[in-house]
Amino acid sequence: MATYTLPELPYDYAALEPVINPQIVELHHDKHHAAYVKGANDTLEQLEEARDKEAWGAINGLQKNLAFHLSGHILHSIYWHNMTGNGGGEPLAADGVGDLADAITESFGSYAGFKAQLTKASATTQGSGWGVLAYEPLSGKLIVEQVYDHQGNVGQGSVPILVFDAWEHAFYLQYKNQKVDFIEAMWQVVNWQDVAKRYAAAKERVDVLLLAP
């Protein structure tokens, strides 16, 4: 029995048009995300075999592979739900996401400042990576992270609540090499209801960082 499984999309392939066309959504979910799920499961099997045989020559590569594929699976699982065809705009109290809106203002000074920072962080990732809005439990505030590949440059313990995929497979068929145009367009499909739920859940996770016994 596989440990990880590919989640179903919460909408059909055409739901995010015109920001993301159906071909990209299908390939991205059914091929790329599926490959990360398979990679994580395959690596777990290889680690089990290494334990059984006490053969640790490949341990560094296996641990790196597990982090890569598992993080890819996790980030994509958030990514699909972070988007909706009826999304976009600014998070507002009138829409039931006032706590999130207040947290963004407190952490970044303004929504405009937050939007600019996440846009730049996503669009300027070197090579493959993500722009991430995360809840940082030590300060209780929101931070923007620039993630290389799937797992590098993150604050330990931070909880991703909004993720922008800046890998070429997320946009190239439609936006060619214009990553900036894709990231700008992404704001039109942000599902603030989903982001707000993730923020509320992250805040409720008390004592997740035990800095002292």
Backbone as a chain_set.jsonl record, in Angstrom:
{"seq": "MATYTLPELPYDYAALEPVINPQIVELHHDKHHAAYVKGANDTLEQLEEARDKEAWGAINGLQKNLAFHLSGHILHSIYWHNMTGNGGGEPLAADGVGDLADAITESFGSYAGFKAQLTKASATTQGSGWGVLAYEPLSGKLIVEQVYDHQGNVGQGSVPILVFDAWEHAFYLQYKNQKVDFIEAMWQVVNWQDVAKRYAAAKERVDVLLLAP", "coords": {"N": [[0.847, -1.194, 0.0], [0.656, 2.113, -0.978], [2.173, 4.94, 0.577], [1.67, 7.632, 0.023], [-0.751, 9.356, -1.959], [-2.066, 10.607, -5.048], [-3.931, 13.513, -4.909], [-7.353, 14.274, -5.821], [-8.262, 16.807, -8.184], [-9.846, 19.852, -7.124], [-11.609, 20.932, -8.915], [-12.59, 21.163, -12.413], [-10.467, 20.716, -15.343], [-10.647, 23.059, -16.849], [-11.332, 25.09, -15.169], [-9.804, 27.247, -14.285], [-9.372, 28.984, -16.326], [-9.174, 32.26, -17.864], [-6.606, 32.352, -16.866], [-4.986, 30.099, -16.32], [-4.581, 27.619, -18.639], [-6.54, 24.706, -19.709], [-4.901, 22.558, -20.632], [-2.429, 22.924, -19.368], [-3.175, 22.635, -16.654], [-4.035, 19.953, -16.64], [-1.687, 18.499, -17.453], [0.085, 19.373, -15.481], [-1.056, 18.5, -13.053], [-1.733, 15.704, -13.518], [0.595, 14.564, -14.521], [3.105, 15.875, -13.618], [2.657, 16.439, -10.79], [1.828, 13.889, -10.077], [4.2, 12.497, -10.533], [5.813, 13.348, -8.428], [4.498, 12.217, -6.264], [4.807, 9.484, -6.827], [7.604, 9.414, -6.764], [8.136, 9.969, -4.047], [6.963, 7.733, -2.781], [8.45, 5.641, -3.969], [10.994, 6.249, -2.99], [10.648, 5.865, -0.244], [10.318, 3.101, -0.218], [12.865, 2.318, -1.074], [14.382, 3.24, 1.06], [13.402, 1.604, 3.075], [14.375, -0.849, 2.16], [17.104, -0.321, 2.4], [17.336, -0.178, 5.184], [16.629, -2.796, 5.893], [18.699, -4.285, 4.755], [20.826, -3.111, 5.883], [22.345, -1.363, 4.4], [23.895, 1.421, 3.725], [25.047, 3.08, 1.859], [23.868, 4.789, -0.003], [22.489, 6.681, 1.432], [22.522, 9.538, 1.747], [21.694, 10.53, -0.76], [19.185, 9.32, -0.932], [17.792, 10.475, 1.216], [17.755, 13.127, 0.376], [16.253, 12.851, -1.975], [13.796, 12.05, -0.889], [13.016, 14.333, 0.57], [12.786, 16.146, -1.565], [10.769, 15.028, -3.32], [8.614, 14.574, -1.543], [8.139, 17.148, -0.498], [7.469, 18.409, -2.88], [5.062, 17.11, -3.429], [3.51, 17.92, -1.203], [3.465, 20.776, -1.456], [2.219, 21.074, -3.977], [-0.257, 19.937, -3.384], [-1.341, 21.857, -1.719], [-1.337, 24.012, -3.466], [-3.288, 23.502, -5.528], [-5.704, 23.862, -4.143], [-5.451, 26.438, -3.309], [-6.33, 27.956, -5.383], [-9.023, 29.255, -7.39], [-11.628, 29.563, -9.79], [-13.28, 31.635, -9.239], [-11.894, 33.488, -7.813], [-9.443, 35.842, -6.571], [-8.792, 39.433, -6.281], [-8.713, 41.474, -3.28], [-8.224, 40.263, 0.049], [-10.928, 40.626, 2.259], [-12.731, 41.813, 5.144], [-15.452, 41.803, 4.767], [-15.865, 39.617, 3.204], [-15.546, 37.535, 4.873], [-12.956, 36.973, 5.633], [-11.504, 38.451, 7.405], [-9.667, 38.172, 9.564], [-7.396, 37.107, 8.364], [-6.818, 39.195, 6.566], [-6.203, 41.249, 8.386], [-3.943, 40.141, 9.575], [-2.16, 40.112, 7.448], [-1.814, 42.862, 6.998], [-0.689, 43.583, 9.476], [1.69, 42.129, 9.43], [3.032, 42.897, 7.104], [2.644, 45.573, 6.684], [0.92, 46.586, 4.733], [-1.595, 45.47, 2.398], [-0.836, 45.892, -0.231], [1.957, 46.069, -0.014], [2.555, 43.468, 0.827], [1.611, 41.992, -1.404], [3.325, 42.91, -3.414], [5.798, 41.978, -2.434], [5.494, 39.135, -2.366], [4.99, 38.672, -5.053], [7.413, 39.517, -6.267], [9.22, 37.787, -4.979], [8.339, 35.325, -5.935], [8.6, 35.612, -8.729], [11.304, 36.017, -9.134], [12.696, 33.757, -8.429], [15.516, 31.731, -8.678], [16.003, 29.664, -11.304], [14.159, 26.792, -10.66], [11.322, 26.889, -8.509], [9.361, 28.261, -5.751], [7.086, 30.826, -4.637], [6.101, 31.68, -1.399], [3.627, 32.26, 1.03], [3.74, 32.12, 4.434], [2.863, 30.954, 7.714], [4.549, 31.822, 10.564], [5.367, 30.285, 13.451], [6.896, 31.022, 15.696], [7.045, 33.811, 15.929], [4.423, 34.343, 15.477], [3.555, 35.614, 13.255], [3.034, 36.397, 9.736], [5.11, 35.414, 7.022], [7.017, 35.877, 4.005], [8.38, 33.475, 1.903], [11.022, 32.362, -0.204], [11.254, 29.711, -2.103], [13.538, 27.355, -3.161], [13.688, 24.847, -5.664], [11.804, 22.484, -4.141], [12.092, 22.467, -1.42], [14.113, 24.02, -0.257], [15.553, 26.82, 1.59], [13.629, 27.515, 3.616], [11.987, 28.6, 6.595], [12.35, 26.724, 9.467], [9.605, 24.98, 10.714], [7.736, 26.787, 9.816], [4.526, 27.313, 8.314], [3.152, 26.716, 5.249], [0.689, 28.676, 3.626], [-0.231, 29.945, 1.377], [0.714, 29.38, -1.88], [2.736, 29.989, -4.706], [3.443, 28.539, -7.672], [6.414, 28.541, -9.325], [7.816, 27.038, -11.109], [8.823, 26.117, -14.42], [7.109, 24.284, -15.646], [4.637, 24.979, -14.74], [3.691, 27.098, -16.193], [4.799, 27.433, -18.786], [3.766, 26.494, -21.298], [1.766, 28.271, -21.842], [2.548, 30.893, -21.111], [5.059, 31.078, -22.07], [8.392, 32.183, -21.709], [7.802, 34.112, -19.895], [7.742, 34.527, -16.906], [7.105, 36.47, -15.001], [4.712, 37.609, -15.974], [2.983, 35.463, -15.643], [2.972, 35.138, -12.812], [1.863, 37.597, -12.037], [-0.679, 37.275, -13.154], [-1.621, 35.197, -11.598], [-2.721, 36.264, -9.271], [-5.34, 36.705, -9.868], [-6.736, 34.398, -9.439], [-6.537, 33.598, -6.825], [-7.632, 31.847, -4.018], [-9.009, 33.131, -1.46], [-10.586, 32.288, 0.632], [-9.753, 29.684, 1.125], [-7.07, 30.175, 1.817], [-7.446, 31.657, 4.149], [-8.615, 29.738, 5.825], [-6.469, 27.991, 6.121], [-4.676, 29.665, 7.418], [-6.04, 30.116, 9.871], [-6.063, 27.492, 10.868], [-3.321, 27.011, 11.137], [-2.625, 28.82, 13.153], [-3.827, 27.653, 15.327], [-2.248, 25.533, 15.964], [-0.635, 24.974, 18.53], [2.409, 25.09, 20.453], [4.106, 23.795, 18.617], [6.716, 24.262, 18.103], [9.118, 23.383, 20.119], [11.222, 24.98, 21.875], [12.492, 24.784, 24.244], [12.596, 22.426, 26.932]], "CA": [[0.0, 0.0, 0.0], [1.449, 3.337, -1.075], [1.987, 5.889, 1.681], [1.13, 8.883, -0.507], [-1.6, 9.21, -3.134], [-2.349, 11.847, -5.762], [-5.29, 13.983, -4.605], [-8.168, 14.736, -6.94], [-8.411, 18.245, -8.314], [-11.133, 20.319, -6.594], [-12.347, 21.55, -10.019], [-12.192, 20.532, -13.675], [-9.254, 21.273, -15.945], [-10.893, 24.37, -17.458], [-11.897, 25.992, -14.159], [-8.948, 28.397, -13.999], [-9.229, 29.823, -17.516], [-8.076, 32.231, -18.839], [-5.299, 32.505, -16.211], [-4.24, 28.864, -16.59], [-5.403, 26.874, -19.588], [-6.798, 23.317, -19.301], [-3.785, 21.666, -20.942], [-1.433, 23.061, -18.299], [-3.704, 22.038, -15.421], [-4.025, 18.492, -16.79], [-0.312, 18.005, -17.426], [0.701, 19.712, -14.206], [-1.587, 17.612, -12.014], [-1.722, 14.275, -13.832], [1.943, 14.097, -14.833], [4.144, 16.394, -12.728], [2.347, 16.148, -9.39], [1.839, 12.425, -9.926], [5.59, 12.039, -10.486], [6.329, 13.586, -7.076], [3.891, 11.198, -5.402], [5.51, 8.223, -7.108], [8.976, 9.541, -6.284], [8.148, 9.842, -2.585], [6.692, 6.337, -2.436], [9.596, 4.83, -4.381], [12.115, 6.515, -2.084], [10.354, 5.187, 1.018], [10.623, 1.678, -0.428], [14.323, 2.185, -1.129], [14.878, 3.418, 2.427], [13.069, 0.371, 3.794], [15.34, -1.86, 1.717], [18.395, 0.015, 2.996], [17.294, -0.574, 6.601], [16.612, -4.262, 5.98], [19.998, -4.815, 4.355], [21.844, -2.305, 6.554], [23.182, -0.858, 3.308], [23.68, 2.858, 3.864], [25.903, 3.816, 0.937], [23.106, 5.786, -0.767], [21.572, 7.349, 2.36], [22.419, 10.98, 1.501], [20.864, 10.743, -1.939], [17.814, 8.921, -0.652], [17.161, 11.493, 2.074], [17.511, 14.304, -0.469], [15.137, 12.517, -2.852], [12.561, 12.043, -0.113], [12.664, 15.73, 0.829], [12.393, 16.757, -2.834], [9.491, 14.525, -3.817], [7.555, 14.78, -0.559], [7.827, 18.569, -0.471], [6.745, 18.69, -4.111], [3.693, 16.611, -3.233], [2.82, 18.769, -0.233], [3.237, 22.112, -2.014], [1.2, 20.991, -5.021], [-1.549, 19.656, -2.753], [-1.831, 23.162, -1.263], [-1.461, 24.86, -4.652], [-4.571, 23.319, -6.221], [-6.796, 24.422, -3.346], [-5.216, 27.882, -3.189], [-6.845, 28.623, -6.571], [-10.412, 29.061, -7.774], [-12.022, 30.398, -10.908], [-14.028, 32.782, -8.721], [-11.037, 34.11, -6.81], [-8.794, 37.104, -6.869], [-9.117, 40.584, -5.466], [-8.044, 41.637, -1.988], [-8.988, 39.662, 1.149], [-11.669, 41.658, 2.985], [-13.577, 41.352, 6.241], [-16.798, 41.601, 4.234], [-15.901, 38.285, 2.599], [-15.329, 36.545, 5.926], [-11.54, 36.656, 5.8], [-10.945, 39.623, 8.08], [-8.5, 37.832, 10.383], [-6.272, 36.994, 7.433], [-6.516, 40.539, 6.07], [-5.543, 41.97, 9.474], [-2.614, 39.555, 9.762], [-1.327, 40.577, 6.336], [-1.474, 44.259, 7.276], [0.215, 43.628, 10.629], [2.981, 41.517, 9.118], [3.695, 43.504, 5.952], [2.365, 47.0, 6.623], [-0.242, 46.805, 3.87], [-1.81, 44.412, 1.411], [-0.028, 46.221, -1.41], [3.333, 45.696, 0.272], [2.607, 42.009, 0.811], [1.446, 41.521, -2.778], [4.552, 43.217, -4.146], [6.881, 41.122, -1.977], [5.284, 37.758, -2.815], [5.147, 38.678, -6.505], [8.843, 39.578, -6.58], [9.857, 36.562, -4.492], [7.968, 34.237, -6.842], [9.068, 35.853, -10.096], [12.762, 36.081, -9.22], [13.338, 32.515, -8.017], [16.549, 31.31, -9.62], [15.693, 28.316, -11.759], [12.853, 26.268, -10.274], [11.001, 27.171, -7.122], [8.041, 28.73, -5.355], [6.904, 31.914, -3.698], [5.235, 31.118, -0.369], [3.193, 32.979, 2.226], [3.74, 31.113, 5.485], [2.683, 31.353, 9.117], [5.759, 31.506, 11.334], [4.801, 30.139, 14.789], [7.691, 31.623, 16.764], [6.617, 35.206, 16.049], [2.983, 34.439, 15.301], [3.286, 36.48, 12.118], [3.169, 35.845, 8.397], [6.352, 35.747, 6.327], [7.143, 35.404, 2.63], [9.563, 32.653, 1.687], [11.394, 32.064, -1.58], [11.632, 28.312, -1.99], [14.235, 26.779, -4.305], [13.171, 23.501, -5.898], [10.593, 22.34, -3.342], [12.299, 22.356, 0.017], [15.209, 24.832, 0.248], [15.359, 28.198, 2.036], [12.413, 27.714, 4.396], [12.147, 28.664, 8.042], [11.885, 25.478, 10.076], [8.382, 25.124, 11.491], [6.767, 27.659, 9.158], [3.424, 26.572, 7.695], [2.725, 27.387, 4.021], [-0.756, 28.839, 3.501], [-0.478, 30.372, 0.001], [1.914, 29.041, -2.641], [2.768, 30.288, -6.138], [4.383, 27.638, -8.338], [7.201, 29.278, -10.32], [8.498, 26.116, -12.003], [8.403, 26.356, -15.8], [5.992, 23.427, -16.058], [3.387, 25.589, -14.292], [3.236, 28.208, -17.036], [5.526, 27.655, -20.034], [2.945, 26.246, -22.478], [0.873, 29.408, -22.063], [3.218, 32.178, -20.915], [6.425, 30.961, -22.593], [9.408, 32.471, -20.687], [7.381, 35.31, -19.156], [7.338, 34.117, -15.563], [6.507, 37.62, -14.309], [3.325, 37.738, -16.417], [2.222, 34.383, -15.004], [2.793, 35.444, -11.391], [0.893, 38.695, -11.956], [-1.999, 36.732, -13.456], [-2.025, 34.297, -10.519], [-3.52, 36.978, -8.269], [-6.74, 36.696, -10.285], [-7.382, 33.132, -9.08], [-6.258, 33.228, -5.433], [-8.801, 31.46, -3.227], [-8.743, 33.678, -0.132], [-11.286, 31.481, 1.632], [-8.863, 28.573, 1.449], [-5.9, 30.718, 2.522], [-7.891, 32.046, 5.493], [-8.786, 28.504, 6.602], [-5.13, 27.489, 6.439], [-4.122, 30.57, 8.428], [-6.7, 29.827, 11.148], [-5.599, 26.184, 11.341], [-1.916, 27.133, 11.541], [-2.576, 29.522, 14.443], [-4.312, 26.756, 16.381], [-1.227, 24.515, 16.235], [0.201, 25.521, 19.599], [3.53, 24.288, 20.952], [4.709, 22.963, 17.586], [8.152, 24.489, 18.204], [9.544, 23.278, 21.512], [12.587, 25.479, 21.923], [13.056, 24.374, 25.531], [11.73, 21.406, 27.522]], "C": [[0.885, 1.246, 0.0], [1.136, 4.281, 0.087], [1.297, 7.156, 1.199], [0.328, 8.612, -1.778], [-1.846, 10.578, -3.759], [-3.767, 12.303, -5.448], [-6.036, 14.377, -5.871], [-8.154, 16.264, -6.983], [-9.767, 18.673, -7.761], [-12.003, 20.996, -7.647], [-11.926, 20.852, -11.306], [-11.03, 21.296, -14.297], [-9.438, 22.696, -16.462], [-11.292, 25.436, -16.435], [-11.086, 27.257, -13.951], [-8.692, 29.265, -15.229], [-9.737, 31.235, -17.24], [-6.683, 32.305, -18.204], [-4.421, 31.294, -16.465], [-5.104, 27.995, -17.495], [-5.527, 25.402, -19.19], [-5.631, 22.368, -19.547], [-2.721, 21.72, -19.851], [-1.918, 22.383, -17.029], [-3.643, 20.519, -15.497], [-2.618, 17.925, -16.703], [0.331, 18.211, -16.065], [0.243, 18.75, -13.112], [-1.329, 16.139, -12.325], [-0.331, 13.712, -14.104], [2.967, 14.558, -13.787], [3.859, 16.086, -11.257], [2.368, 14.638, -9.145], [3.254, 11.879, -9.824], [6.194, 12.254, -9.104], [5.756, 12.56, -6.091], [4.608, 9.861, -5.584], [6.938, 8.276, -6.581], [9.084, 9.394, -4.782], [7.933, 8.399, -2.166], [7.855, 5.426, -2.807], [10.773, 5.01, -3.42], [11.891, 5.861, -0.731], [10.644, 3.689, 0.91], [12.125, 1.427, -0.439], [14.948, 2.358, 0.253], [14.563, 2.194, 3.283], [14.047, -0.738, 3.441], [16.717, -1.602, 2.322], [18.44, -0.385, 4.464], [17.39, -2.092, 6.743], [17.992, -4.856, 5.708], [21.157, -4.133, 5.083], [22.871, -1.816, 5.53], [22.951, 0.644, 3.197], [24.515, 3.698, 2.894], [25.183, 4.942, 0.196], [22.237, 6.667, 0.118], [21.43, 8.844, 2.068], [21.519, 11.285, 0.308], [19.41, 10.398, -1.698], [17.097, 9.946, 0.215], [16.84, 12.76, 1.286], [16.327, 14.057, -1.399], [13.807, 12.545, -2.113], [12.096, 13.47, 0.16], [12.134, 16.401, -0.437], [10.994, 16.33, -3.251], [8.353, 14.769, -2.823], [7.162, 16.253, -0.488], [7.084, 18.99, -1.737], [5.292, 18.258, -4.009], [2.908, 17.529, -2.301], [2.486, 20.135, -0.829], [2.184, 22.082, -3.114], [-0.179, 20.72, -4.438], [-2.175, 20.935, -2.201], [-2.188, 24.03, -2.464], [-2.825, 24.733, -5.308], [-5.714, 23.971, -5.462], [-6.643, 25.919, -3.128], [-5.824, 28.664, -4.347], [-8.321, 28.294, -6.803], [-10.729, 29.991, -8.926], [-12.792, 31.633, -10.49], [-13.215, 33.576, -7.71], [-10.535, 35.48, -7.206], [-9.252, 38.232, -5.977], [-8.306, 40.618, -4.189], [-8.86, 40.962, -0.904], [-9.619, 40.749, 2.012], [-12.508, 41.04, 4.085], [-14.99, 41.054, 5.75], [-16.965, 40.227, 3.6], [-15.624, 37.177, 3.608], [-13.888, 36.168, 6.168], [-10.814, 37.82, 6.482], [-9.708, 39.328, 8.904], [-7.247, 37.723, 9.513], [-5.852, 38.368, 6.933], [-5.773, 41.346, 7.125], [-4.118, 41.46, 9.677], [-1.663, 40.007, 8.659], [-0.885, 42.014, 6.575], [-0.476, 44.372, 8.418], [1.614, 43.143, 10.256], [3.748, 42.244, 8.024], [3.444, 44.998, 5.805], [1.148, 47.345, 5.792], [-0.407, 45.604, 2.953], [-0.945, 44.65, 0.18], [1.424, 45.827, -1.21], [3.522, 44.192, 0.255], [2.549, 41.477, -0.613], [2.715, 41.749, -3.587], [5.681, 42.272, -3.746], [6.706, 39.686, -2.473], [5.429, 37.651, -4.333], [6.626, 38.646, -6.887], [9.559, 38.304, -6.15], [9.572, 35.398, -5.431], [8.633, 34.399, -8.206], [10.58, 35.822, -10.234], [13.453, 34.838, -8.67], [14.332, 32.097, -9.099], [16.297, 29.865, -10.031], [14.291, 27.921, -11.337], [12.57, 26.567, -8.811], [9.597, 27.703, -6.94], [8.16, 30.046, -4.597], [5.853, 31.465, -2.697], [4.901, 32.159, 0.693], [3.037, 31.939, 3.317], [3.472, 31.746, 6.848], [3.898, 30.887, 9.894], [5.382, 31.468, 12.817], [5.603, 30.794, 15.902], [7.29, 33.07, 17.006], [5.106, 35.352, 16.007], [2.594, 35.325, 14.129], [3.423, 35.724, 10.801], [4.493, 36.285, 7.796], [6.254, 35.264, 4.883], [8.455, 34.642, 2.514], [9.771, 32.432, 0.198], [11.997, 30.667, -1.572], [12.312, 27.854, -3.275], [13.895, 25.295, -4.416], [11.856, 23.367, -5.137], [10.839, 22.551, -1.854], [13.395, 23.257, 0.572], [14.768, 26.216, 0.691], [14.033, 28.441, 2.766], [12.765, 27.802, 5.878], [11.575, 27.409, 8.673], [10.656, 25.742, 10.947], [7.357, 26.034, 10.849], [5.755, 26.815, 8.389], [2.975, 27.302, 6.431], [1.204, 27.48, 3.938], [-1.165, 29.347, 2.119], [0.803, 30.143, -0.784], [1.718, 29.385, -4.105], [3.842, 29.409, -6.771], [5.1, 28.409, -9.442], [8.092, 28.355, -11.141], [7.985, 26.34, -13.428], [7.21, 25.49, -16.201], [4.642, 23.997, -15.65], [2.838, 26.611, -15.278], [3.767, 28.209, -18.461], [4.664, 27.467, -21.292], [2.067, 27.448, -22.834], [1.604, 30.749, -22.038], [4.642, 32.2, -21.468], [7.441, 31.271, -21.476], [9.061, 33.693, -19.846], [6.836, 34.929, -17.777], [6.628, 35.251, -14.817], [5.04, 37.777, -14.694], [2.45, 36.678, -15.765], [1.957, 34.7, -13.534], [1.79, 36.581, -11.206], [-0.525, 38.175, -12.197], [-2.522, 35.847, -12.333], [-2.906, 34.973, -9.48], [-5.001, 36.983, -8.611], [-7.471, 35.425, -9.855], [-7.101, 32.708, -7.641], [-7.572, 32.963, -4.696], [-8.579, 31.906, -1.781], [-9.47, 32.914, 0.962], [-10.408, 30.308, 2.072], [-7.651, 29.059, 2.24], [-6.274, 31.072, 3.959], [-8.08, 30.825, 6.385], [-7.429, 27.941, 7.021], [-4.464, 28.361, 7.51], [-4.727, 30.273, 9.802], [-6.217, 28.501, 11.73], [-4.161, 26.256, 11.835], [-1.801, 27.81, 12.904], [-2.976, 28.618, 15.59], [-3.296, 25.686, 16.756], [-0.246, 25.058, 17.275], [1.312, 24.545, 19.968], [4.132, 23.369, 19.889], [6.23, 23.152, 17.547], [8.544, 24.493, 19.674], [11.005, 23.694, 21.598], [13.275, 25.149, 23.243], [12.103, 23.347, 26.14], [10.76, 22.015, 28.533]], "O": [[1.747, 1.412, 0.862], [-0.01, 4.401, 0.52], [0.434, 7.696, 1.892], [0.686, 7.744, -2.574], [-1.832, 11.593, -3.062], [-4.717, 11.559, -5.694], [-5.427, 14.766, -6.868], [-8.047, 16.925, -5.951], [-10.746, 17.941, -7.908], [-13.034, 21.578, -7.307], [-11.003, 20.037, -11.295], [-10.659, 22.376, -13.838], [-8.476, 23.462, -16.507], [-11.562, 26.576, -16.813], [-11.63, 28.256, -13.48], [-7.877, 30.187, -15.174], [-10.66, 31.394, -16.441], [-5.682, 32.319, -18.922], [-3.243, 31.437, -16.79], [-6.24, 27.674, -17.146], [-4.71, 24.901, -18.417], [-5.398, 21.462, -18.747], [-2.176, 20.69, -19.455], [-1.169, 21.642, -16.394], [-3.247, 19.865, -14.533], [-2.377, 16.973, -15.96], [1.032, 17.335, -15.559], [1.057, 18.246, -12.339], [-0.776, 15.412, -11.5], [-0.103, 12.514, -13.937], [3.618, 13.732, -13.146], [4.712, 15.539, -10.558], [2.869, 14.175, -8.12], [3.492, 10.906, -9.109], [6.999, 11.442, -8.649], [6.459, 12.096, -5.193], [4.967, 9.198, -4.611], [7.431, 7.3, -6.016], [10.018, 8.764, -4.286], [8.639, 7.893, -1.293], [8.209, 4.532, -2.038], [11.46, 4.047, -3.079], [12.835, 5.353, -0.127], [11.159, 3.085, 1.851], [12.599, 0.44, 0.122], [15.933, 1.695, 0.578], [15.371, 1.796, 4.122], [14.497, -1.48, 4.315], [17.417, -2.537, 2.711], [19.463, -0.875, 4.943], [18.123, -2.608, 7.586], [18.4, -5.819, 6.358], [22.315, -4.519, 4.927], [24.08, -1.852, 5.759], [21.943, 1.088, 2.647], [24.668, 4.902, 3.095], [25.805, 5.932, -0.189], [21.335, 7.338, -0.384], [20.319, 9.371, 2.135], [20.684, 12.188, 0.364], [18.509, 11.08, -2.185], [15.928, 10.253, -0.021], [15.801, 13.388, 1.49], [15.494, 14.941, -1.594], [12.803, 13.012, -2.652], [10.916, 13.781, -0.001], [11.15, 17.139, -0.388], [10.132, 17.171, -3.505], [7.248, 15.131, -3.226], [5.975, 16.572, -0.424], [6.18, 19.824, -1.683], [4.395, 18.971, -4.458], [1.762, 17.873, -2.59], [1.351, 20.6, -0.719], [1.338, 22.974, -3.179], [-1.174, 21.229, -4.954], [-3.397, 21.084, -2.212], [-3.221, 24.7, -2.471], [-3.459, 25.743, -5.614], [-6.6, 24.569, -6.071], [-7.615, 26.597, -2.794], [-5.842, 29.895, -4.317], [-8.798, 27.213, -6.46], [-10.166, 31.081, -9.028], [-12.947, 32.57, -11.272], [-13.775, 34.256, -6.85], [-11.112, 36.171, -8.045], [-10.008, 38.021, -5.029], [-7.333, 39.881, -4.035], [-10.086, 41.069, -0.919], [-8.939, 41.679, 2.447], [-12.944, 39.894, 3.981], [-15.649, 40.151, 6.265], [-18.084, 39.73, 3.475], [-15.484, 36.013, 3.234], [-13.607, 35.167, 6.826], [-9.663, 38.124, 6.168], [-8.787, 40.144, 8.945], [-6.174, 38.193, 9.89], [-4.66, 38.673, 6.881], [-4.818, 42.053, 6.804], [-3.199, 42.242, 9.92], [-0.486, 40.258, 8.918], [0.283, 42.348, 6.377], [0.469, 45.157, 8.348], [2.609, 43.696, 10.724], [4.979, 42.217, 8.008], [3.98, 45.625, 4.892], [0.423, 48.289, 6.107], [0.523, 44.822, 2.757], [-0.387, 43.709, -0.384], [2.059, 45.307, -2.128], [4.519, 43.69, -0.264], [3.341, 40.614, -0.991], [3.132, 40.882, -4.355], [6.439, 41.813, -4.6], [7.665, 39.081, -2.951], [5.935, 36.65, -4.84], [7.041, 37.846, -7.726], [10.412, 37.796, -6.877], [10.452, 34.578, -5.696], [9.162, 33.439, -8.767], [11.093, 35.624, -11.335], [14.666, 34.852, -8.463], [14.014, 32.111, -10.288], [16.368, 28.954, -9.206], [13.333, 28.638, -11.624], [13.47, 26.506, -7.972], [8.755, 27.615, -7.833], [9.192, 30.343, -3.995], [4.819, 30.924, -3.09], [5.785, 32.854, 1.194], [2.286, 30.977, 3.154], [3.805, 32.905, 7.097], [4.237, 29.704, 9.885], [5.101, 32.518, 13.396], [5.046, 31.097, 16.957], [7.203, 33.511, 18.152], [4.564, 36.365, 16.449], [1.441, 35.741, 14.015], [3.866, 34.576, 10.761], [4.946, 37.404, 8.034], [5.492, 34.346, 4.58], [9.502, 35.104, 2.967], [8.811, 32.326, -0.565], [13.113, 30.465, -1.093], [11.732, 27.953, -4.356], [13.823, 24.581, -3.416], [10.891, 24.063, -5.45], [9.894, 22.79, -1.102], [13.599, 23.265, 1.786], [13.746, 26.729, 0.235], [13.388, 29.467, 2.55], [13.709, 27.167, 6.349], [10.418, 27.07, 8.428], [10.671, 26.62, 11.81], [6.207, 26.061, 11.29], [6.082, 25.742, 7.881], [2.46, 28.416, 6.53], [0.507, 26.488, 4.152], [-2.322, 29.199, 1.727], [1.861, 30.648, -0.409], [0.665, 29.11, -4.681], [5.021, 29.527, -6.436], [4.465, 28.877, -10.386], [9.022, 28.82, -11.799], [6.827, 26.715, -13.614], [6.385, 25.914, -17.011], [3.609, 23.555, -16.152], [1.659, 26.96, -15.219], [3.226, 28.935, -19.295], [4.824, 28.215, -22.256], [1.674, 27.618, -23.988], [1.316, 31.633, -22.845], [5.346, 33.203, -21.354], [7.357, 30.679, -20.4], [9.922, 34.247, -19.164], [5.634, 35.001, -17.523], [5.664, 35.014, -14.089], [4.206, 38.052, -13.832], [1.313, 36.954, -15.38], [0.83, 34.544, -13.063], [0.954, 36.525, -10.304], [-1.464, 38.592, -11.519], [-3.733, 35.751, -12.134], [-3.754, 34.32, -8.87], [-5.835, 37.237, -7.742], [-8.7, 35.378, -9.902], [-7.396, 31.572, -7.27], [-8.502, 33.767, -4.754], [-8.029, 31.157, -0.973], [-9.016, 32.894, 2.106], [-10.337, 29.987, 3.258], [-7.252, 28.428, 3.219], [-5.503, 30.813, 4.883], [-7.744, 30.864, 7.569], [-7.268, 27.469, 8.147], [-3.775, 27.853, 8.395], [-3.999, 30.189, 10.791], [-5.989, 28.393, 12.935], [-3.816, 25.632, 12.839], [-0.97, 27.417, 13.722], [-2.509, 28.801, 16.715], [-3.466, 25.002, 17.765], [0.835, 25.539, 16.934], [1.17, 23.332, 19.813], [4.615, 22.284, 20.213], [6.949, 22.303, 17.021], [8.332, 25.476, 20.384], [11.91, 22.879, 21.419], [14.499, 25.226, 23.347], [10.901, 23.405, 25.878], [9.955, 21.297, 29.126]]}, "num_chains": 1, "name": "protein.A"}
